[in-house]
XYZ file of C-alpha atoms in Angstrom:
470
model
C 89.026 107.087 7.901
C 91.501 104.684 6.833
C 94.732 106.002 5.199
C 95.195 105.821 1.414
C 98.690 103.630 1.975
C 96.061 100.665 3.713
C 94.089 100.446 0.466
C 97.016 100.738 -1.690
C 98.197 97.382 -0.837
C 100.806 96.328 -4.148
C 98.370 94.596 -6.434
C 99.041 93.231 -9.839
C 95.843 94.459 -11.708
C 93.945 92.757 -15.085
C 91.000 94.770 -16.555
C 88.416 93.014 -19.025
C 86.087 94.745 -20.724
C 83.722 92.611 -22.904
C 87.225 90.349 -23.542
C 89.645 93.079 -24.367
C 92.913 93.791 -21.222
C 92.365 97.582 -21.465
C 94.485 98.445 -18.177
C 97.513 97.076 -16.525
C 99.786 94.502 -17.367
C 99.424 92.867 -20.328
C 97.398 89.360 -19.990
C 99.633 86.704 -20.429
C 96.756 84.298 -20.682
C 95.274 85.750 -23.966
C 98.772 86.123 -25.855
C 101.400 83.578 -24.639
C 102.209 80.561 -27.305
C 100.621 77.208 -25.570
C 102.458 74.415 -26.594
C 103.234 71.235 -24.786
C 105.755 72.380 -22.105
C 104.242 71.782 -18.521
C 106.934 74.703 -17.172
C 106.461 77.140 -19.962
C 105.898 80.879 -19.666
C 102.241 80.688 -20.691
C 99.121 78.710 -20.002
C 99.146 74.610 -19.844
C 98.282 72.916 -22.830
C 96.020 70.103 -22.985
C 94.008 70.585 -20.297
C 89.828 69.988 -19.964
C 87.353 72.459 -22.341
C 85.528 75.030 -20.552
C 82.141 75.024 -20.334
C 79.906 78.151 -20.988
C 76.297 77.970 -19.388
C 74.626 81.448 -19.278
C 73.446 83.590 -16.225
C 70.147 82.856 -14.985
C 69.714 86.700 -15.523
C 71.148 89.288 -17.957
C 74.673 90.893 -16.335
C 75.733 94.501 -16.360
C 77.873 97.020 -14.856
C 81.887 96.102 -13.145
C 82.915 93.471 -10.996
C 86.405 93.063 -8.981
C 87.784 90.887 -7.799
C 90.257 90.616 -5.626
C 92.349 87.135 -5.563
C 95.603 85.950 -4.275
C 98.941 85.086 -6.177
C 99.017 81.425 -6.446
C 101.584 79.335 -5.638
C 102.112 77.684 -9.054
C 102.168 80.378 -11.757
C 100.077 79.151 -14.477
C 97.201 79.404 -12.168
C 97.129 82.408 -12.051
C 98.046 83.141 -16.207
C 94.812 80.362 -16.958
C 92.848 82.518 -14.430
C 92.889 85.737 -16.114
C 92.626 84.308 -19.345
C 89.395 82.648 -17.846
C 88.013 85.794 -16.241
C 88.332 87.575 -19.826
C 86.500 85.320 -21.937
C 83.682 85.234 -19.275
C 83.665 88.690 -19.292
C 83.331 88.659 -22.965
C 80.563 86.283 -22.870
C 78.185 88.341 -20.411
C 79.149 91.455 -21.240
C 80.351 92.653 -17.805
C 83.833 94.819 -17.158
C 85.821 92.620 -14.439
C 89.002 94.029 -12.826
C 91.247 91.188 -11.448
C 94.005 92.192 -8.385
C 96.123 89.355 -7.680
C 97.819 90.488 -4.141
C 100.202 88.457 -1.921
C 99.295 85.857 0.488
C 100.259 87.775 3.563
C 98.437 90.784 2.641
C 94.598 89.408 1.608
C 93.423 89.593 5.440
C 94.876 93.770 6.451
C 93.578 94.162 2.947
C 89.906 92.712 3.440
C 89.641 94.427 7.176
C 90.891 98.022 5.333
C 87.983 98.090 2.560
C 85.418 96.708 4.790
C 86.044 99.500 7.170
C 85.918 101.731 4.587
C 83.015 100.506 3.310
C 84.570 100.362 -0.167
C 86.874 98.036 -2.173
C 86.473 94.688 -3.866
C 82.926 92.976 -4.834
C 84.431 89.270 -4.859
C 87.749 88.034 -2.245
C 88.967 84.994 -2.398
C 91.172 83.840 0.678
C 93.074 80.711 1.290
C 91.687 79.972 4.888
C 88.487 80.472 6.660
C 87.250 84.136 7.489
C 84.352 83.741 9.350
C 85.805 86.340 11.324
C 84.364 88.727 8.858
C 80.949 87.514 8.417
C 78.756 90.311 10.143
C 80.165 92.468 7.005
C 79.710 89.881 4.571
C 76.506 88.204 2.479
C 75.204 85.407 3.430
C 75.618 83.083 0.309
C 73.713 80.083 1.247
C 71.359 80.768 -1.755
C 74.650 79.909 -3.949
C 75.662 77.061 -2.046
C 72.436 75.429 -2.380
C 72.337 76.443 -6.177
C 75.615 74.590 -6.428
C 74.646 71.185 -4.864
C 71.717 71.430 -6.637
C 73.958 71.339 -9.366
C 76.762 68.822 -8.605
C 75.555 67.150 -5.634
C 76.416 67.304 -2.276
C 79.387 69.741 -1.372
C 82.804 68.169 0.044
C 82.312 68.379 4.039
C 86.002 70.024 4.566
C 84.627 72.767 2.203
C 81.520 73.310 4.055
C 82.841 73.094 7.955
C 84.621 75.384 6.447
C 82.307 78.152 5.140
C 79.232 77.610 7.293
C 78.693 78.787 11.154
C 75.574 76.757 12.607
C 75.001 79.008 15.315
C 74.025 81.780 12.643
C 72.518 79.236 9.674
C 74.818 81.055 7.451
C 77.597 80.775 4.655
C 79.796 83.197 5.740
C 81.717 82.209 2.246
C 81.889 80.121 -0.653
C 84.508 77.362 -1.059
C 84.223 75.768 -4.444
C 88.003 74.341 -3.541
C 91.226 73.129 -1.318
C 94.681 72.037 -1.159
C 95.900 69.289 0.632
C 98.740 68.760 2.896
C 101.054 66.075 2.803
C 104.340 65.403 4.645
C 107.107 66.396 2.039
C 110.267 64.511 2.211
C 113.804 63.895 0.457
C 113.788 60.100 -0.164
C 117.666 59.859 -0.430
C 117.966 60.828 3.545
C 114.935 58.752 4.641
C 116.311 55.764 2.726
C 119.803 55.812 4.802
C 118.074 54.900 7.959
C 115.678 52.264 6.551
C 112.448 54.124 6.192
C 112.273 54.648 1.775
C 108.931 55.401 2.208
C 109.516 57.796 4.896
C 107.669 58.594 7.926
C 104.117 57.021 8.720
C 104.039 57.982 12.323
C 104.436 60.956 14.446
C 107.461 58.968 16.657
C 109.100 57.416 13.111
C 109.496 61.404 12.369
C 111.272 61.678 15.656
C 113.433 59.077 15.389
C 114.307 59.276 12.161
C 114.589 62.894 11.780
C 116.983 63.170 14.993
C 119.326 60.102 13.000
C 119.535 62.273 9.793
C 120.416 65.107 11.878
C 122.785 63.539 13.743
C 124.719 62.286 10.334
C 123.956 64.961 8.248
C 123.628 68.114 10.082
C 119.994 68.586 8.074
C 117.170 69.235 10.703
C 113.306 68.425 10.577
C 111.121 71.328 9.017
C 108.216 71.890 11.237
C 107.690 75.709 12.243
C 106.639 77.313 15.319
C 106.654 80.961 13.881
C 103.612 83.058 12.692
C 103.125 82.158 9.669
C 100.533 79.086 7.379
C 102.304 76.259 7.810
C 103.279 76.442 11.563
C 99.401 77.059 11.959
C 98.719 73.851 10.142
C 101.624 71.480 11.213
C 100.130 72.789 15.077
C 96.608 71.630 14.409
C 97.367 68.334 12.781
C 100.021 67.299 16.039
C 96.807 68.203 18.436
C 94.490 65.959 16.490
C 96.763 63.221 16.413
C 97.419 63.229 19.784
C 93.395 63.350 20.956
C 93.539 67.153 21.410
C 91.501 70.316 19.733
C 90.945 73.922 20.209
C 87.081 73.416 20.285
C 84.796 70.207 20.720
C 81.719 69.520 18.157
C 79.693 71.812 20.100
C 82.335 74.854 19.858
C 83.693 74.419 23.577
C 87.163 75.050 23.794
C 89.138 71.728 24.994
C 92.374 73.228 24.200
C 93.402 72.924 27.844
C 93.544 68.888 28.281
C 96.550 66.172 28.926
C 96.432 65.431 25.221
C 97.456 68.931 24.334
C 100.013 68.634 26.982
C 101.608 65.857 25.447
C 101.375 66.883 22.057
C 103.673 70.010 22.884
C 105.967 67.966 25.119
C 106.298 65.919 21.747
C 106.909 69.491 19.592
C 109.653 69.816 21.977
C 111.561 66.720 22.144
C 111.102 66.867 17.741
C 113.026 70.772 18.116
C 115.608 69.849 20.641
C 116.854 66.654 18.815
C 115.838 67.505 14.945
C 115.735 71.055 14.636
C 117.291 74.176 14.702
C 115.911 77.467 16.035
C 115.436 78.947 12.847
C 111.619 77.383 12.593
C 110.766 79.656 15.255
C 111.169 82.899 12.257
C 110.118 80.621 9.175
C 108.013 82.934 6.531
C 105.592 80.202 4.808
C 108.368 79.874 1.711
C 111.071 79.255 4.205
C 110.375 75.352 4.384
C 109.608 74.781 0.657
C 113.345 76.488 -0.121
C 114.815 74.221 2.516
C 113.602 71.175 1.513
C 114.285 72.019 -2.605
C 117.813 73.201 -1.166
C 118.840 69.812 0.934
C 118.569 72.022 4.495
C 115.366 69.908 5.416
C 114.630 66.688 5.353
C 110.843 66.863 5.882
C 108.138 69.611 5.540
C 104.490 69.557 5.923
C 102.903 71.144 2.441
C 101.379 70.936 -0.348
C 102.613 69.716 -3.722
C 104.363 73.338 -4.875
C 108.031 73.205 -3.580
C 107.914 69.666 -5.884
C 106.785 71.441 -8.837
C 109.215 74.375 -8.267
C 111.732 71.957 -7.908
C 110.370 69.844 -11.063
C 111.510 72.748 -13.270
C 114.556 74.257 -11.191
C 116.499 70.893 -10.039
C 114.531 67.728 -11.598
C 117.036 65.523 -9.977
C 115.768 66.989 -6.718
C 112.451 66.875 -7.478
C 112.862 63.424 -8.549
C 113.957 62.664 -4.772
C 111.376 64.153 -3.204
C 107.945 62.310 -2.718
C 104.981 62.296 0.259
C 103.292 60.894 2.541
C 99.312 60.700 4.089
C 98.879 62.387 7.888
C 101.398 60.405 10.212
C 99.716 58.665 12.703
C 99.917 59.279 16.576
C 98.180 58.223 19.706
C 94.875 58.836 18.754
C 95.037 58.547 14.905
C 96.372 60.501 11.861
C 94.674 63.421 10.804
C 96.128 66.358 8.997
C 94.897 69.877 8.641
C 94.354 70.988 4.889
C 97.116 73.071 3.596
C 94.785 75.827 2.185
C 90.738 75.805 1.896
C 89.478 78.389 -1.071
C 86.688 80.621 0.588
C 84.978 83.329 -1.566
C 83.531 86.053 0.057
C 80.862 89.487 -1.181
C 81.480 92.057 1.366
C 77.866 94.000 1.918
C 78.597 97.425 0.287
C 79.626 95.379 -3.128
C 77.784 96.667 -6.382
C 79.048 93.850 -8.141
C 76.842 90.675 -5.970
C 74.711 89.190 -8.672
C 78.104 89.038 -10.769
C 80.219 87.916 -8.283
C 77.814 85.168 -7.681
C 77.210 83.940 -11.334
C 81.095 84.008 -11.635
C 81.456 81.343 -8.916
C 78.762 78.840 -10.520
C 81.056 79.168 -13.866
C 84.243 78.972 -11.871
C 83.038 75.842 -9.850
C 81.642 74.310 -13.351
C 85.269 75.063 -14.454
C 87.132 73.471 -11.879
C 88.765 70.845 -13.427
C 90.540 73.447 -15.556
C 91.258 74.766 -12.019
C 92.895 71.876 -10.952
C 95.167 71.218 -14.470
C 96.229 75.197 -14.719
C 97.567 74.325 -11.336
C 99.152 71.600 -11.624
C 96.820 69.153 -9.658
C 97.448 71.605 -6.713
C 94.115 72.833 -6.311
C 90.821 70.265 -5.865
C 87.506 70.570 -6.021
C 84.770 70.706 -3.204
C 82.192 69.023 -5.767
C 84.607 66.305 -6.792
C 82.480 65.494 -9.630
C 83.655 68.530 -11.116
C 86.965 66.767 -11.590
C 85.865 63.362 -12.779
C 90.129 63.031 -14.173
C 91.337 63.724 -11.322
C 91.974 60.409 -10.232
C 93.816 59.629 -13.028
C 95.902 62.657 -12.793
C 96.812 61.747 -9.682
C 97.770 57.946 -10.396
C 99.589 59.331 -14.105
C 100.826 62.870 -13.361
C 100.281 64.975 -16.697
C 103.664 67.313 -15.734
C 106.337 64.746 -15.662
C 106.360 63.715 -12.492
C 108.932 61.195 -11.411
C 107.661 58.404 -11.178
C 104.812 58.965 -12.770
C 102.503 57.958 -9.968
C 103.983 60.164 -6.829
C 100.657 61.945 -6.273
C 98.432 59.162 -6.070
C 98.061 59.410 -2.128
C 96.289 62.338 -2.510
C 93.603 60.354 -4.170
C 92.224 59.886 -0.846
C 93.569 62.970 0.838
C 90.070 64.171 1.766
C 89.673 61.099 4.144
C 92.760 62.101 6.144
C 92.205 65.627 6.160
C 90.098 68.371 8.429
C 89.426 72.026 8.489
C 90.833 74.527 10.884
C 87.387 74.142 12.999
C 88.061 70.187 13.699
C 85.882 68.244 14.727
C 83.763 71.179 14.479
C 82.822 74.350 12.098
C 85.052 77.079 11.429
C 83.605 80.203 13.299
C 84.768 83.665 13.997
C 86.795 82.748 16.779
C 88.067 79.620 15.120
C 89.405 82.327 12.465
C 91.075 84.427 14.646
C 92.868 82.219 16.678
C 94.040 81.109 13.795
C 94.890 84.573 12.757
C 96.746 85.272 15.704
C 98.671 82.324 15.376
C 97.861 81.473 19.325
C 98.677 77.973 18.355
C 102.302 78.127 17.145
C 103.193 80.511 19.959
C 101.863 78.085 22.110
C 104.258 75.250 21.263
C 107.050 77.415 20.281
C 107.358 78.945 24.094
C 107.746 75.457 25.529
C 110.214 74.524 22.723
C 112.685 77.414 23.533
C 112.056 76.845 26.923
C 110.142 80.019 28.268
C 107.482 77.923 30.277
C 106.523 74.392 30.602
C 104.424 72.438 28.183
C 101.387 72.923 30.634
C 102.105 76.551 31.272
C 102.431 76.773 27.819
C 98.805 74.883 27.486
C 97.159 76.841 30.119
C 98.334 80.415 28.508
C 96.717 79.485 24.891
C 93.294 77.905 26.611
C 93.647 81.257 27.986
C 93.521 83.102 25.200
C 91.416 80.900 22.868
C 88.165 81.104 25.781
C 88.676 84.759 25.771
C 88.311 84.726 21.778
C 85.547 82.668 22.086
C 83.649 84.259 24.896
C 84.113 87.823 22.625
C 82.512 85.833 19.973
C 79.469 84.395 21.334
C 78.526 87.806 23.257
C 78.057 88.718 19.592
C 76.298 85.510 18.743
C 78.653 84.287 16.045
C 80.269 81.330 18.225
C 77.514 78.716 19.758
């Protein structure tokens, strides 16, 4: 029996009942003044209409949902809001629990254990790992491209394990990751525009350190963005954890290099502090003038937009740098939905997606353009937000690289699916203790190689003796 403490997690909890917040907090959603400041304490103004299109069969009884605290904070108060009136309009009582990144994956494991807990968790990365205790929703999926066409192919490598024929999830959504950098610096040693390849970060990053004292910010530590930052460095120098097929290839020349590379960028442009980075530690740096360049998403910028605008006004992005075999970057987060087996609430939790996913371009505004859609149709402005930021951006057109951000992007599972072992080596963070052990010197970059490939074919062969992994 698990302990009380393990499904206690903190939570910040929103009950609707036909509409009305009848526990918890107050909702912030339904009662702050919207007017036309981007950084305000409510919900955005001016953002798309939602649409209403009813169940395909008459709702009842309580859903909850279990979701994580975004990044950008009028998410989350547009959210709620969102979840009420649906609630209202199909007459079902919803509890929302918005819980911590870090937490979502001890809390998942605790209530399916238990056999109790949420009917609908949403996660921020694959968890295929979880799919023998979760429904397979390949009836929504289908319902959905029925809908809105064919479904973003990040989205579905990453909610979909061939070797079972299953949706393990449902990913309606995703978050890019861009390389993050103060223009100012860059500028100083001739690259404005910043990096555009792998050895440009080197060499420019060890000059700025060298004048400045201000280091890189790429992390080796357990944590999302070292996991990431890992990945995309493997891919772009020919390497993987896993072929098409599934096979792990981790142990190759290509991976080799790619950590000797890790450690030539720590010895001459970083510091040892990347090797305890929590996932804020690089946004704060880079807002603060400590870093020069971060791989992220968009939400340090938009902190910065309303904390320091004259920082935020000298930071700006760029695509996947390029190495040896091409420039690929992982996505910064991938949305996946998942019903655990013992939930009451299915047929809800299901119906809620299809109105969420119809919704998305709300989605997308509430946060700021941080959050896209896997059925880009959904969010037919997009573009246009991108090229004219709606929240002041400086200039106006900074985000328009991520226009194209799904064509130099990949899911953890690259170049194939995600899969329960591609989920927990990323859980385990196998990857950035792999590169971090050569960078402090521990082992050699092969040793280094040879001890993950280790690991990751003993995650894999655990996996397909249960006939999850191909």
């Amino acid at each position: 029996m698990l302990s009380s403490n393990l499904l206690s997690a903190r939570l910040s909890r929103r009950r609707f009942v036909g509409g009305a917040a009848v526990a918890g907090v107050a909702l912030a959603a339904g009662c702050a003044h919207e007017d036309d400041d981007a950084f305000g304490a409510g919900v955005l103004a001016g953002g798309p209409a939602e649409q209403f299109t009813s169940p395909t069969a008459k709702l009842s009884g309580a859903l909850r949902i279990l979701a994580w605290s975004h990044f950008v904070p009028t998410y989350d108060r547009w959210f709620d809001g969102f979840v009420r009136r649906w609630a209202s309009q199909v007459g079902v009582d919803v509890t929302v629990d918005h819980i911590d990144l870090g937490q979502i994956t001890t809390r998942v494991a605790a209530e399916i254990y238990a056999g109790r807990g949420h009917d609908l968790i949403q996660y921020v990365a694959p968890l295929p790992q979880f799919e023998p205790a979760v429904l397979d929703l390949t009836d929504l999926v289908r319902e959905a491209n029925r809908r809105w066409g064919p479904q973003l192919e990040l989205c579905r490598r990453s909610s979909f394990n061939p070797a079972t024929n299953r949706y393990f999830a449902y990913a309606p959504g995703w978050v890019p990751d861009p390389g993050n950098y103060r223009r100012s610096m860059w500028s100083k040693i001739g690259l404005p525009d910043g990096p555009s390849s792998w050895d440009e970060l080197l060499r420019g990053g060890a000059e700025i350190r060298r004048a400045t004292g201000v280091q890189l910010g790429l992390g080796m530590s357990q944590e999302l963005d070292s996991n990431m930052v890992g990945r995309s460095l493997l891919w772009s120098f020919g390497s993987s954890i896993q072929d098409a097929e599934g096979r792990v290839t981790l142990e190759a020349p290509e991976a080799v290099a790619a950590v000797e590379f890790m450690t030539r960028l720590y010895r001459e442009a970083m510091t040892d502090e990347v090797f305890s980075w929590i996932p804020s530690s690089n946004n704060q740096g880079l807002v603060a003038g400590k870093l020069s360049y971060i791989c992220n998403s968009i939400s340090a910028w938009r902190t910065a937009q309303r904390s320091t605008p004259a920082v935020a006004a000298d930071i700006d992005f760029v695509p996947a740098l390029a190495g040896p075999a091409g420039a690929t970057a992982a996505h910064h987060l991938v949305h996946n939905w998942v019903i655990p087996k013992y939930a009451t609430g299915a047929a809800a939790g299901q119906e809620f997606l299809l109105h969420y996913t119809a919704n998305f371009a709300a989605a997308t505004y509430s946060s700021m353009l941080y959050d896209l859609c896997a059925w880009p149709g959904r969010t037919p402005e997009l573009a246009t937000w991108l090229r004219r930021d709606p929240f002041r951006a400086d200039p106006p057109g900074k985000l328009e690289l991520l226009v194209d951000a799904a064509r130099w992007s990949a899911d953890l599972g690259h170049p194939g699916t995600a899969n329960a072992a591609v989920g927990e080596v990323a859980s385990s963070f196998v990857i950035p203790d792999m590169f971090a052990r050569a960078a402090r010197g521990e082992v050699s970059a092969a040793v280094a190689v040879a001890d993950a490939a280790a690991q990751v074919r003993s995650v894999y062969a655990k996996w397909r003796a249960r006939g999850l992994v191909a």
